[in-house]
Amino acid sequence: MKITYRRATSEIGSAMIWTLIALSMGMLLLVPLLTFVSTNLIATKTRTELVSDYYTADSGIEAAIRNAEINPASFPLPPSLTPLISVSVPITTLIGGRLPTVFMTRTAQVSGGTSGTWSSQSNPVDTNLNGCSLILQNSQDLFWTVGDQGAILYYDGSGFVQQNSPTTKKLTGVSFVNSTTGFAVGQRNGSNPTILATSDSGTTWSLKWQSTNFKKNLNSVSFANSTTGWAVGENGTIIKTINSATSWDTQYNPTNLDLYGVSFANNALNGFVVGQDGTILITSNGGTTWTASSSPAGAADLNGVYILHDNPNLGWAAGNSGVILRTTDGGQTWNLSSNSQQLTSNKLYSIYFADSNNGWAVGEAIDDITPILRSTDGGVTWDLDGNPTDHRIQCIVGNSTSDVWAAGEKGSILTYNGLVWTDQQSLWSGTVKGIQVYNGSQAIAIGEQGRILLYDGSSWADPYVWSGGQNLNTIAYRNNHFAIAGDQGLVLLYDGQSFTQATTNSSRRLNSITYASDQELWAVSDKGGDSCDPGRATILHSTDGGQNWSCVATGINGDLEGVDFTSTGNGWAVGESGTLLQYTAGSWVSASSGSSYDLMAIDMLSATQGWIVGKHGTILKFNGTVWTPQSSGVTDNLYSVFFLDQNTGWAVGQNGTILEYSNSVWSQTSSATNKDIFGIAGTSACIMLAVGEDGTVVTRYCQGECNLFTVTSSVFSTKNPSLKTADIEAQVKICNNLPTTITAWVVK
């Protein structure tokens, strides 16, 4: 593992300096010393955070630390001494601080990763999301967000699902009152309002209150319970329902300006509405009467409002130019935040408070920066809480200070766990068909409509779309070169810098592509209708790195689905109804698979070892002579297979099925999705990615992989900087998803 460091900016805490000096002087007050350290050094970093903040991992080990030289030599393990101190601390406490010479070198790998877990990385839409709602049930977040073109997205704990919407109009707001009952509003459809309702968590949505000649766009909705709710919109519109959106009544209010936000308390009596030119309306009787409240925002539009549901005296509003207002008397008076406009001049769209003290505000992106503002004193003052995305954020909701969600432009979805914001990266609404992982943890994924995604090891870039728009079905990798094949005979070549289209003279759907050498490639097709063996499957062959291709007739009546080569003279192809072809001695010949099911993918480890997967849970193993069926334990269709070595492999398929091969046995493992998975690849058992239906990407990392590092340093007197008081040596244990543990020894 090669560790390439970014220079850290934080400095060593005085607590650790004095602790190390004290150790070097032989002070034996160990108990109070440990108490002192554990009190002042309580933060921890996971390995994932370390990778994100300080280094990227490759192979080998050279570490360049601030004020230090590269030291590629491996230090010996620390001497067998009883540790004088062993605490979990941030690695920046020892690295990148005032210590004048620091070297860090991996000295041992403690354990391999065997306890991998799969986690979802995607949501299935890339349209703008405008409103969101969050319900907590049985300790599980249920999240809905709505957006342009009628988009409705739902997260149930296992992954994002795009729900069927009865409209293509822009949806602007959504409000759920429990795990099953929710409502959404948006732009009108002709003379009909756009009001949606569901009673089954969004499995089915229906249009409400149609044929009413209500020609108003609605911008926000708030329900206090399953029957009673309000919606606001253009020209001062406020409407109320008391029968679950079946019918609505217009409520009088003293303005005809556009209204952008509404929020009601749980008592269904107290509510706030905000809008154009700083408009604030308040009610304490469910909207029977609305009164205008004076706004210190001046003429700045107010776009979002939040009333603390169990304390209607407390409320907040956010608007243009970074304006944030707060009230503590039920909306009678509003005060301007003392510093929010100093932090940002961006337009703020939404605001949420978890309790009387802790809240967040989100809004517009300017110069690729989308600041999130946070307050811990009830909205009096605000701080920047990071900018985890460069997309506009339209809405923010939450259940507590450690459970907050936000959504916005281009399908952006953010989550906050009490420590950090995480961007739930959106891919695209179509199916991801193939993936290749390379250079440790980088990846390329390809799929429908010519979409290509690049992953740099930490985040996915926005999709690149091939100009022809053909579906891309398969991808192969060899020595930093990629070959991508798709519909209409399309083959793209990628060298890490640019994409070029090859000449294939084929109009068929290409289902699989592989390298036999740097210059020789093979691809297999469906039973298309072009001039090469019409009505039968064909095999394409290139000997110039994929630039030009020739056609090989097969006489096969069914589609060919997979191909793989171990060398220029040895390869196999699989297809429908158990079709199996072998390439040997310069020609393709039929072979027996022993199966009548469609065979979908093949992975050859060597000329004498290989695996095939197919429909109905089919798995076949090659021993150098014959293919024999293996027990998969499932009946789901399997679409892809990938092996790291003869003992470690995976097969993926229908309904999120992931099978793992270990100790000569296939077993099913949790995949974090119920979507069909079509491709899988990786570089180690701890860096695996699988892709599939509706933009699904799941990743696997190992919680059990640990590495030992040795940190050595000299400690100098603070009174006499030229006087070295001690040499110290620290053993650093970094594990996936675990705190960094530093054990220090005084060696002089």
XYZ file of C-alpha atoms in Angstrom:
748
model
C 0.000 0.000 0.000
C 1.515 3.290 -1.075
C 0.469 6.211 1.093
C 0.569 9.632 -0.510
C -0.074 12.385 1.990
C -1.651 15.753 1.763
C -0.115 18.165 4.203
C -2.151 18.408 7.355
C -2.894 21.862 8.708
C -3.852 21.075 12.278
C -1.180 21.301 14.954
C -0.407 18.960 17.770
C -2.357 19.695 20.896
C -0.372 20.959 23.865
C -1.802 18.082 25.866
C 0.123 15.481 23.841
C 3.351 17.530 23.807
C 3.399 17.874 27.577
C 2.333 14.261 27.931
C 5.285 13.070 25.833
C 7.706 15.382 27.671
C 6.399 14.098 30.952
C 6.902 10.523 29.775
C 10.449 11.264 28.669
C 11.295 12.644 32.109
C 10.230 9.429 33.697
C 7.161 10.733 35.445
C 5.231 7.829 36.845
C 1.963 9.553 37.566
C 0.314 7.226 35.080
C -3.274 7.277 36.298
C -3.728 11.041 36.338
C -1.743 11.239 33.102
C -4.092 8.869 31.324
C -7.027 10.772 32.747
C -5.563 13.996 31.427
C -5.005 12.568 27.976
C -8.358 10.844 27.659
C -10.065 14.042 28.729
C -8.342 16.250 26.190
C -7.811 13.829 23.318
C -11.184 12.290 22.764
C -11.737 12.618 19.007
C -11.180 9.620 16.775
C -10.800 9.135 13.043
C -11.919 6.125 11.069
C -9.699 4.808 8.306
C -12.222 5.994 5.759
C -11.981 9.546 7.114
C -8.195 9.344 7.146
C -8.170 8.323 3.511
C -10.516 11.188 2.704
C -8.637 13.804 4.720
C -4.994 12.924 4.476
C -3.981 10.289 1.980
C -4.912 8.053 -0.877
C -3.920 4.409 -0.801
C -2.009 2.560 -3.502
C 0.712 -0.063 -3.033
C 4.019 0.108 -1.151
C 4.678 2.665 1.577
C 6.381 6.028 1.405
C 5.115 8.755 3.673
C 5.807 12.459 3.299
C 4.811 14.210 6.522
C 4.924 17.904 7.215
C 8.483 18.997 8.151
C 9.783 15.514 7.309
C 11.471 13.735 4.442
C 10.187 10.719 2.540
C 11.365 7.668 4.418
C 10.669 4.504 2.408
C 12.428 2.175 4.822
C 10.287 -0.048 6.996
C 10.834 0.602 10.659
C 11.007 -2.437 12.920
C 8.062 -3.108 15.132
C 8.285 -1.246 18.463
C 10.400 -2.925 21.145
C 8.694 -5.266 23.524
C 8.020 -2.677 26.192
C 4.941 -2.159 28.275
C 3.162 0.805 26.679
C 3.236 3.906 28.832
C 0.160 5.248 27.111
C -2.453 3.729 24.833
C -5.379 5.890 23.796
C -7.575 6.414 20.749
C -6.693 9.835 19.363
C -6.843 11.579 16.001
C -3.774 10.780 13.957
C -3.251 14.496 13.370
C -2.335 14.768 17.050
C 0.977 13.086 16.212
C 1.313 13.880 12.524
C 1.585 17.297 10.903
C 2.058 19.203 14.159
C 4.969 20.907 15.887
C 7.123 17.804 16.154
C 10.102 18.678 13.930
C 10.744 15.205 12.515
C 8.055 12.600 12.083
C 8.188 9.421 10.025
C 5.278 7.053 9.502
C 5.720 3.643 7.909
C 3.479 0.621 7.667
C 5.180 -2.217 9.491
C 2.650 -5.012 9.311
C -0.759 -5.974 8.022
C -2.599 -7.342 11.010
C -5.439 -9.142 9.302
C -7.046 -9.594 5.930
C -10.563 -8.361 5.344
C -13.022 -11.197 5.645
C -16.072 -9.500 7.122
C -17.102 -7.325 4.215
C -20.416 -5.492 4.102
C -22.312 -4.118 1.113
C -23.799 -0.611 1.204
C -25.893 1.302 -1.325
C -24.388 4.377 -3.004
C -27.034 5.728 -5.297
C -30.431 7.253 -5.799
C -32.196 6.651 -9.112
C -32.958 10.159 -10.402
C -30.888 13.085 -11.582
C -33.719 15.614 -11.886
C -34.102 18.599 -9.563
C -35.667 17.740 -6.197
C -37.734 20.497 -4.601
C -39.416 19.217 -1.434
C -38.820 16.481 1.120
C -40.378 14.768 4.128
C -38.958 12.393 6.746
C -40.648 9.910 9.100
C -38.949 7.780 11.747
C -40.595 4.416 12.341
C -39.140 1.619 14.458
C -35.737 3.374 14.414
C -35.768 3.387 10.589
C -35.734 6.538 8.451
C -38.413 6.742 5.758
C -37.637 9.588 3.361
C -39.590 11.034 0.428
C -38.515 13.791 -1.926
C -40.356 15.242 -4.934
C -39.139 17.205 -7.920
C -39.375 18.242 -11.537
C -41.342 16.219 -14.083
C -43.443 14.669 -11.312
C -40.484 12.826 -9.787
C -41.129 11.075 -6.454
C -38.227 9.334 -4.739
C -38.526 7.087 -1.664
C -35.897 5.667 0.693
C -36.952 2.848 3.036
C -33.626 1.936 4.620
C -32.521 -0.498 1.929
C -32.192 1.876 -1.016
C -33.811 4.568 -3.130
C -36.876 3.758 -5.227
C -38.470 5.999 -7.821
C -42.203 5.790 -7.192
C -44.854 5.925 -9.895
C -46.247 9.428 -10.220
C -49.625 10.325 -11.781
C -48.246 13.632 -13.076
C -45.366 15.012 -15.098
C -45.800 18.483 -13.628
C -43.166 19.972 -11.335
C -43.767 18.945 -7.726
C -42.731 21.545 -5.163
C -43.635 20.185 -1.731
C -44.395 16.964 0.141
C -45.664 16.255 3.657
C -45.964 12.861 5.390
C -47.696 12.509 8.759
C -46.864 8.831 9.321
C -45.234 5.949 7.485
C -48.155 5.477 5.078
C -49.999 8.797 4.677
C -48.530 11.618 2.638
C -49.413 14.497 0.321
C -47.608 16.428 -2.429
C -48.331 19.613 -4.387
C -46.948 21.347 -7.461
C -47.578 23.293 -10.636
C -51.129 23.270 -11.940
C -52.204 21.136 -14.889
C -54.298 23.493 -16.992
C -57.280 24.460 -14.853
C -56.696 21.637 -12.360
C -54.488 21.858 -9.291
C -51.685 19.342 -8.788
C -52.376 17.738 -5.419
C -51.319 14.130 -4.807
C -52.104 11.769 -1.938
C -51.024 8.291 -0.853
C -52.138 5.949 1.910
C -49.628 3.147 1.241
C -46.246 4.874 1.639
C -46.253 5.985 -1.974
C -46.705 2.628 -3.654
C -49.679 4.305 -5.307
C -50.265 8.057 -5.630
C -53.544 9.580 -6.814
C -54.531 13.058 -7.979
C -56.953 14.887 -5.682
C -59.465 17.727 -6.047
C -59.681 17.671 -9.846
C -62.077 19.591 -12.135
C -62.240 22.547 -9.759
C -61.064 25.303 -12.120
C -58.363 26.147 -9.581
C -55.708 27.799 -11.736
C -52.977 28.301 -9.148
C -49.481 26.897 -8.820
C -48.826 25.555 -5.330
C -45.374 25.929 -3.725
C -45.538 24.264 -0.308
C -47.674 21.930 1.798
C -47.895 21.143 5.524
C -50.124 18.555 7.211
C -50.633 18.479 10.977
C -52.306 15.055 10.898
C -53.699 12.572 8.380
C -56.779 14.702 7.606
C -55.852 18.341 8.143
C -53.388 20.258 6.013
C -52.592 23.504 4.227
C -51.016 24.430 0.899
C -49.790 27.827 -0.309
C -48.981 29.242 -3.719
C -49.056 32.112 -6.137
C -51.105 35.321 -5.710
C -51.539 34.892 -1.948
C -53.170 31.451 -2.233
C -53.782 29.572 1.030
C -56.032 26.497 0.936
C -56.998 24.059 3.702
C -58.376 20.521 3.773
C -59.919 18.608 6.669
C -60.683 15.396 4.728
C -57.274 14.153 3.557
C -57.104 16.351 0.430
C -60.462 15.225 -1.009
C -61.671 18.837 -0.982
C -60.085 22.197 -0.107
C -61.324 25.591 1.049
C -59.646 28.886 0.237
C -58.632 30.890 3.314
C -58.696 34.662 3.300
C -55.421 36.440 3.977
C -54.255 40.045 3.649
C -51.891 39.633 0.670
C -51.933 38.768 -3.002
C -48.170 38.245 -3.193
C -46.748 34.814 -4.008
C -46.352 32.555 -0.984
C -43.439 30.076 -0.865
C -43.513 28.258 2.470
C -45.943 26.991 5.112
C -45.410 25.181 8.424
C -47.934 24.089 11.062
C -47.535 22.841 14.613
C -48.875 19.491 15.751
C -51.874 21.184 17.370
C -53.250 22.089 13.889
C -53.876 25.611 15.165
C -50.616 27.542 15.019
C -48.985 28.097 11.656
C -46.648 30.393 9.727
C -46.593 31.291 6.018
C -43.820 33.214 4.232
C -43.365 34.585 0.742
C -42.546 37.341 -1.657
C -41.046 40.652 -0.457
C -40.568 39.412 3.111
C -44.224 38.450 3.620
C -44.980 36.728 6.955
C -48.491 35.545 7.862
C -49.426 33.907 11.177
C -52.485 32.134 12.566
C -53.421 30.650 15.926
C -56.799 29.206 14.923
C -55.994 26.885 12.057
C -56.184 29.586 9.434
C -59.664 30.871 10.161
C -57.916 34.219 10.367
C -54.476 35.148 9.084
C -52.647 38.290 10.136
C -49.557 39.901 8.700
C -46.473 40.123 10.905
C -43.797 42.762 10.481
C -40.691 41.386 8.770
C -37.187 42.744 9.453
C -36.104 41.140 6.180
C -37.176 44.209 4.212
C -37.960 43.372 0.612
C -36.034 40.083 0.583
C -38.182 37.109 -0.409
C -38.659 34.521 2.340
C -38.607 31.016 0.845
C -38.779 28.591 3.765
C -40.317 28.545 7.232
C -40.320 26.107 10.150
C -42.394 26.062 13.338
C -41.219 23.868 16.191
C -43.981 21.274 16.140
C -44.277 20.806 19.895
C -43.662 24.478 20.787
C -45.524 26.837 18.438
C -43.948 29.891 20.034
C -40.664 29.096 18.290
C -40.185 29.541 14.561
C -37.629 30.419 11.905
C -37.684 31.675 8.316
C -34.995 31.772 5.624
C -34.788 33.753 2.412
C -32.796 35.649 -0.176
C -29.384 37.197 0.493
C -28.703 34.872 3.430
C -31.577 36.273 5.518
C -32.621 34.179 8.544
C -35.331 35.273 10.999
C -36.459 33.845 14.355
C -39.476 34.300 16.600
C -40.011 33.267 20.213
C -43.549 34.584 20.654
C -45.598 32.672 18.120
C -44.717 34.956 15.215
C -45.797 38.252 16.754
C -42.263 39.603 16.421
C -39.307 38.429 14.313
C -35.609 39.131 14.767
C -32.892 39.073 12.132
C -29.966 36.721 12.718
C -26.893 38.634 13.775
C -24.485 37.016 11.317
C -26.106 34.759 8.691
C -25.698 37.380 5.964
C -22.023 37.707 6.852
C -21.594 33.982 6.180
C -23.420 33.851 2.854
C -25.215 36.084 0.393
C -26.780 33.033 -1.242
C -30.505 32.545 -1.538
C -31.694 30.219 1.251
C -34.603 27.938 0.401
C -35.305 25.833 3.475
C -34.739 25.745 7.220
C -35.165 23.039 9.876
C -34.719 22.887 13.663
C -34.349 19.635 15.581
C -35.088 21.342 18.896
C -35.123 24.824 20.386
C -31.370 25.228 19.851
C -30.124 23.201 16.892
C -31.021 24.037 13.323
C -29.796 24.155 9.717
C -30.473 26.319 6.651
C -29.732 25.397 3.023
C -29.950 27.078 -0.344
C -28.350 28.237 -3.571
C -24.953 27.268 -4.972
C -22.663 30.119 -6.024
C -19.277 29.473 -7.652
C -19.710 25.729 -7.036
C -20.138 26.291 -3.289
C -23.351 25.363 -1.486
C -22.895 26.316 2.142
C -24.913 24.651 4.868
C -25.515 26.932 7.830
C -25.943 25.613 11.381
C -27.058 27.240 14.628
C -26.710 25.843 18.148
C -28.255 28.778 19.993
C -31.767 28.823 18.610
C -30.938 30.787 15.479
C -29.372 33.824 17.129
C -26.015 33.114 15.486
C -24.941 30.753 12.724
C -21.801 28.910 11.591
C -20.853 27.221 8.342
C -21.419 23.471 8.572
C -19.585 22.489 5.407
C -20.390 22.443 1.697
C -20.691 18.735 0.765
C -22.154 19.423 -2.681
C -21.926 22.002 -5.449
C -25.637 21.672 -6.255
C -28.509 23.842 -5.075
C -30.280 22.394 -2.014
C -34.050 23.023 -1.935
C -35.268 21.318 1.214
C -34.089 20.062 4.585
C -35.880 17.853 7.151
C -34.888 15.758 10.126
C -35.747 13.681 13.162
C -32.983 14.768 15.530
C -29.604 16.499 15.681
C -27.991 13.331 14.341
C -30.564 12.461 11.673
C -30.987 15.176 9.036
C -31.731 14.878 5.304
C -31.591 17.421 2.472
C -32.303 17.269 -1.271
C -31.948 19.495 -4.297
C -30.629 20.082 -7.791
C -29.766 17.169 -10.119
C -30.973 14.561 -7.674
C -28.627 15.611 -4.871
C -29.452 13.973 -1.547
C -27.433 14.684 1.595
C -27.564 13.017 4.998
C -26.129 14.152 8.339
C -25.317 11.700 11.140
C -24.378 14.186 13.837
C -20.750 14.372 12.699
C -20.494 14.792 8.929
C -22.625 15.421 5.866
C -22.647 12.665 3.248
C -23.647 13.145 -0.375
C -25.826 10.205 -1.446
C -24.495 10.380 -4.982
C -27.079 10.280 -7.747
C -26.235 8.266 -10.847
C -29.051 8.050 -13.383
C -32.535 6.657 -13.681
C -31.564 3.927 -16.157
C -29.845 0.610 -15.619
C -26.106 0.393 -14.994
C -24.933 -2.610 -17.015
C -21.210 -2.962 -16.357
C -18.319 -1.786 -14.201
C -14.536 -2.070 -14.030
C -12.439 -1.257 -10.957
C -8.783 -0.350 -11.424
C -5.794 1.347 -9.757
C -6.900 0.271 -6.305
C -10.322 1.881 -5.989
C -11.067 3.888 -9.164
C -13.937 2.702 -11.324
C -15.838 3.223 -14.571
C -19.524 2.270 -14.807
C -21.556 2.194 -17.999
C -25.244 1.781 -18.811
C -28.354 2.812 -20.661
C -28.620 5.849 -22.933
C -24.873 6.099 -23.448
C -24.165 7.013 -19.832
C -20.613 6.662 -18.508
C -19.641 7.327 -14.888
C -16.129 7.868 -13.560
C -15.311 7.167 -9.895
C -12.085 8.581 -8.401
C -12.097 6.449 -5.271
C -14.234 8.799 -3.188
C -17.040 10.192 -5.368
C -18.773 9.728 -8.722
C -18.477 12.470 -11.321
C -21.553 13.671 -13.174
C -22.494 11.195 -15.934
C -20.775 11.530 -19.307
C -23.232 10.842 -22.152
C -22.009 9.359 -25.429
C -23.353 11.495 -28.260
C -25.066 8.584 -30.026
C -27.110 7.731 -26.957
C -26.849 3.950 -27.514
C -27.219 1.680 -24.511
C -23.815 0.542 -23.246
C -23.833 -3.092 -22.143
C -20.315 -4.261 -21.292
C -16.847 -2.987 -20.399
C -13.377 -4.567 -20.353
C -10.076 -3.307 -18.896
C -6.424 -4.072 -19.558
C -3.293 -2.058 -18.727
C -5.053 1.317 -18.301
C -7.134 0.893 -21.455
C -10.873 0.278 -21.591
C -13.166 -1.151 -24.263
C -16.904 -0.469 -23.977
C -19.518 -2.175 -26.179
C -23.217 -1.500 -26.642
C -26.199 -1.450 -28.955
C -25.985 -0.912 -32.727
C -22.496 -2.422 -32.861
C -20.998 0.424 -30.817
C -17.478 -0.023 -29.420
C -15.823 2.845 -27.516
C -12.161 2.936 -26.505
C -10.993 4.925 -23.482
C -7.370 5.614 -22.556
C -8.046 7.532 -19.352
C -8.209 10.844 -21.208
C -10.741 10.626 -24.039
C -13.265 8.331 -25.725
C -12.995 7.279 -29.386
C -15.403 5.199 -31.464
C -14.106 2.072 -33.170
C -15.119 0.785 -36.618
C -17.120 -2.449 -36.271
C -19.387 -2.484 -39.366
C -22.032 -4.064 -37.129
C -25.533 -2.974 -36.167
C -26.065 -5.639 -33.499
C -26.383 -5.442 -29.748
C -23.000 -6.362 -28.289
C -23.441 -8.169 -24.974
C -19.880 -8.836 -23.811
C -16.340 -7.738 -24.641
C -12.915 -8.909 -23.435
C -9.188 -8.509 -24.000
C -7.083 -11.525 -25.028
C -3.963 -9.318 -25.138
C -3.178 -5.614 -25.346
C -3.970 -5.680 -29.068
C -6.474 -8.521 -29.413
C -10.123 -8.150 -28.341
C -13.290 -10.223 -28.755
C -16.979 -9.311 -28.464
C -20.197 -11.354 -28.794
C -23.605 -10.265 -30.070
C -27.272 -11.078 -30.308
C -28.829 -12.819 -33.309
C -29.110 -9.582 -35.284
C -30.003 -8.916 -38.876
C -26.911 -7.332 -40.429
C -25.003 -8.821 -43.351
C -22.768 -11.014 -41.206
C -24.615 -14.319 -40.689
C -28.147 -12.782 -40.542
C -30.447 -14.130 -37.849
C -27.622 -15.808 -35.950
C -25.280 -14.677 -33.213
C -21.862 -13.410 -34.266
C -18.470 -12.871 -32.695
C -16.420 -9.734 -33.432
C -12.621 -9.805 -33.448
C -9.998 -7.034 -33.337
C -6.219 -7.346 -33.611
C -5.290 -3.640 -33.450
C -6.329 -2.688 -29.931
C -9.999 -2.370 -30.813
C -9.744 0.212 -33.598
C -11.112 -2.097 -36.322
C -13.195 -5.267 -36.114
C -14.042 -8.248 -38.272
C -17.038 -10.572 -38.022
C -16.923 -14.302 -37.273
C -20.039 -16.333 -38.167
C -21.084 -18.876 -35.542
C -24.248 -20.508 -36.868
C -25.761 -20.123 -33.394
C -29.503 -19.439 -33.496
C -29.631 -17.827 -30.040
C -27.962 -14.765 -28.514
C -24.427 -14.975 -27.159
C -24.202 -13.297 -23.743
C -20.635 -13.635 -22.436
C -17.040 -14.079 -23.592
C -13.685 -14.363 -21.817
C -10.109 -15.184 -22.830
C -7.129 -16.285 -20.768
C -4.634 -15.810 -23.639
C -4.637 -15.134 -27.367
C -5.266 -18.799 -28.123
C -7.746 -19.790 -25.427
C -11.253 -18.426 -24.909
C -14.884 -19.274 -24.303
C -18.291 -17.804 -25.170
C -21.698 -18.569 -23.609
C -25.300 -17.858 -24.560
C -28.924 -18.866 -24.704
C -30.166 -22.399 -23.984
C -26.856 -23.577 -22.562
C -24.808 -22.564 -25.603
C -21.058 -22.958 -25.029
C -18.297 -22.254 -27.580
C -14.563 -22.767 -27.142
C -11.813 -20.988 -29.070
C -8.846 -23.240 -29.582
C -6.314 -23.818 -32.360
C -7.497 -20.653 -34.094
C -11.193 -21.512 -34.461
C -14.469 -21.622 -32.531
C -16.042 -25.018 -31.808
C -19.148 -26.101 -29.890
C -18.664 -27.566 -26.416
C -20.991 -29.166 -23.901
C -22.148 -27.100 -20.918
C -24.493 -29.737 -19.527
C -27.169 -27.048 -19.030
C -30.263 -26.040 -20.978
C -30.665 -22.709 -19.195
C -29.508 -19.393 -20.659
C -25.869 -18.798 -19.693
C -25.226 -15.108 -19.025
C -21.580 -14.592 -18.041
C -18.209 -16.323 -17.831
C -14.993 -15.632 -15.905
C -11.906 -17.696 -16.767
C -9.130 -17.688 -14.168
C -6.812 -19.802 -16.323
C -6.954 -22.274 -19.164
C -7.975 -24.955 -16.649
C -10.150 -22.983 -14.203
C -13.325 -21.030 -14.889
C -16.882 -20.220 -13.877
C -20.167 -19.662 -15.723
C -23.419 -18.249 -14.301
C -26.885 -18.131 -15.811
C -30.596 -18.084 -15.305
C -32.428 -20.048 -12.593
C -29.393 -19.842 -10.301
C -27.156 -21.792 -12.677
C -23.455 -21.996 -11.766
C -20.959 -24.145 -13.698
C -17.313 -24.836 -12.819
C -14.505 -25.838 -15.208
C -11.721 -28.155 -14.067
C -9.696 -28.139 -17.255
C -11.674 -30.961 -18.859
C -15.427 -30.643 -18.221
C -17.950 -28.141 -16.910
C -19.940 -29.366 -13.888
C -22.980 -27.812 -12.155
C -22.523 -26.280 -8.701
C -25.100 -25.644 -5.978
C -25.959 -21.934 -5.780
C -28.782 -22.181 -3.252
C -30.911 -19.729 -5.266
C -33.300 -19.808 -8.208
C -32.826 -16.141 -9.144
C -31.240 -15.397 -12.496
C -27.500 -14.712 -12.227
C -26.088 -12.113 -14.616
C -22.414 -11.664 -13.786
C -19.526 -13.497 -12.111
C -16.157 -12.220 -10.898
C -13.249 -14.043 -9.242
C -10.178 -12.558 -7.559
C -8.440 -15.930 -7.333
C -9.403 -19.592 -7.320
C -10.744 -19.369 -3.770
C -12.586 -16.016 -3.773
C -15.414 -14.962 -6.072
C -18.882 -13.463 -6.390
C -21.954 -13.927 -8.578
C -24.721 -11.321 -8.837
C -28.177 -11.209 -10.338
C -31.899 -10.809 -9.993
C -33.518 -9.014 -7.020
C -30.204 -7.860 -5.585
C -28.801 -11.377 -5.303
C -25.118 -11.513 -4.348
C -23.453 -14.897 -3.845
C -19.964 -15.273 -2.380
C -17.621 -18.183 -3.041
C -15.331 -19.062 -0.157
C -13.957 -22.336 1.200
C -15.287 -24.141 -1.896
C -18.901 -23.196 -1.049
C -21.328 -20.633 -2.521
C -23.425 -18.707 0.014
C -25.790 -15.765 -0.273
C -24.815 -12.457 1.350
C -26.805 -9.302 2.083
C -26.555 -6.803 -0.767
C -28.319 -3.654 0.562
C -30.613 -3.586 -2.512
C -33.465 -5.535 -4.086
C -32.692 -4.209 -7.581
C -31.335 -6.481 -10.297
C -27.513 -6.413 -10.379
C -25.827 -6.823 -13.777
C -22.132 -6.223 -13.156
C -19.484 -6.714 -10.478
C -15.763 -5.959 -10.284
C -13.049 -5.170 -7.776
C -9.352 -5.155 -6.974
C -9.447 -6.908 -3.607
C -11.919 -8.533 -1.248
C -12.187 -5.151 0.429
C -12.739 -3.026 -2.692
C -15.729 -4.391 -4.609
C -18.473 -2.599 -6.532
C -21.634 -3.995 -8.107
C -24.056 -2.128 -10.394
C -27.525 -2.634 -11.769
C -31.114 -1.549 -12.245
C -32.252 2.060 -11.652
C -28.746 3.404 -11.228
C -27.975 1.051 -8.346
C -24.388 0.900 -7.105
C -23.455 -1.144 -4.052
C -19.996 -1.238 -2.540
C -18.201 -3.695 -0.281
C -15.505 -2.824 2.238
C -13.946 -4.859 5.010
C -14.299 -3.879 8.629
C -11.649 -6.355 9.667
C -8.707 -5.093 7.572
C -6.094 -3.438 9.771
C -2.606 -2.111 9.193
C 0.106 -1.307 11.737
C 2.210 1.818 11.278
C 5.177 3.051 13.274
C 5.457 6.773 13.997
C 8.808 8.021 15.301
C 9.567 11.521 16.486
C 11.800 13.650 18.640
C 10.372 15.863 21.377
C 12.110 19.137 22.188
C 11.899 21.324 25.268
C 9.467 24.205 24.978
C 11.839 26.383 27.060
C 14.955 25.460 25.070
C 13.958 24.435 21.528
C 17.454 23.111 20.779
C 17.343 20.678 23.692
C 15.939 17.284 22.721
C 14.166 15.759 25.692
C 13.132 12.428 24.189
C 12.779 10.228 21.170
C 9.367 8.630 21.021
C 7.986 5.845 18.945
C 4.309 5.205 18.394
C 2.560 2.218 16.915
C -0.507 3.262 14.920
C -3.207 0.749 14.113
C -5.583 1.871 11.350
C -8.620 -0.282 10.610
C -11.577 0.111 8.290
C -14.490 1.702 10.090
C -12.705 1.605 13.458
C -11.040 4.317 15.570
C -7.340 4.875 15.022
C -5.416 3.528 18.007
C -2.016 4.973 18.862
C 0.239 3.210 21.357
C 3.330 5.262 22.300
C 6.699 4.186 23.706
C 9.569 6.324 24.948
C 12.661 4.805 23.316
C 15.276 7.200 24.717
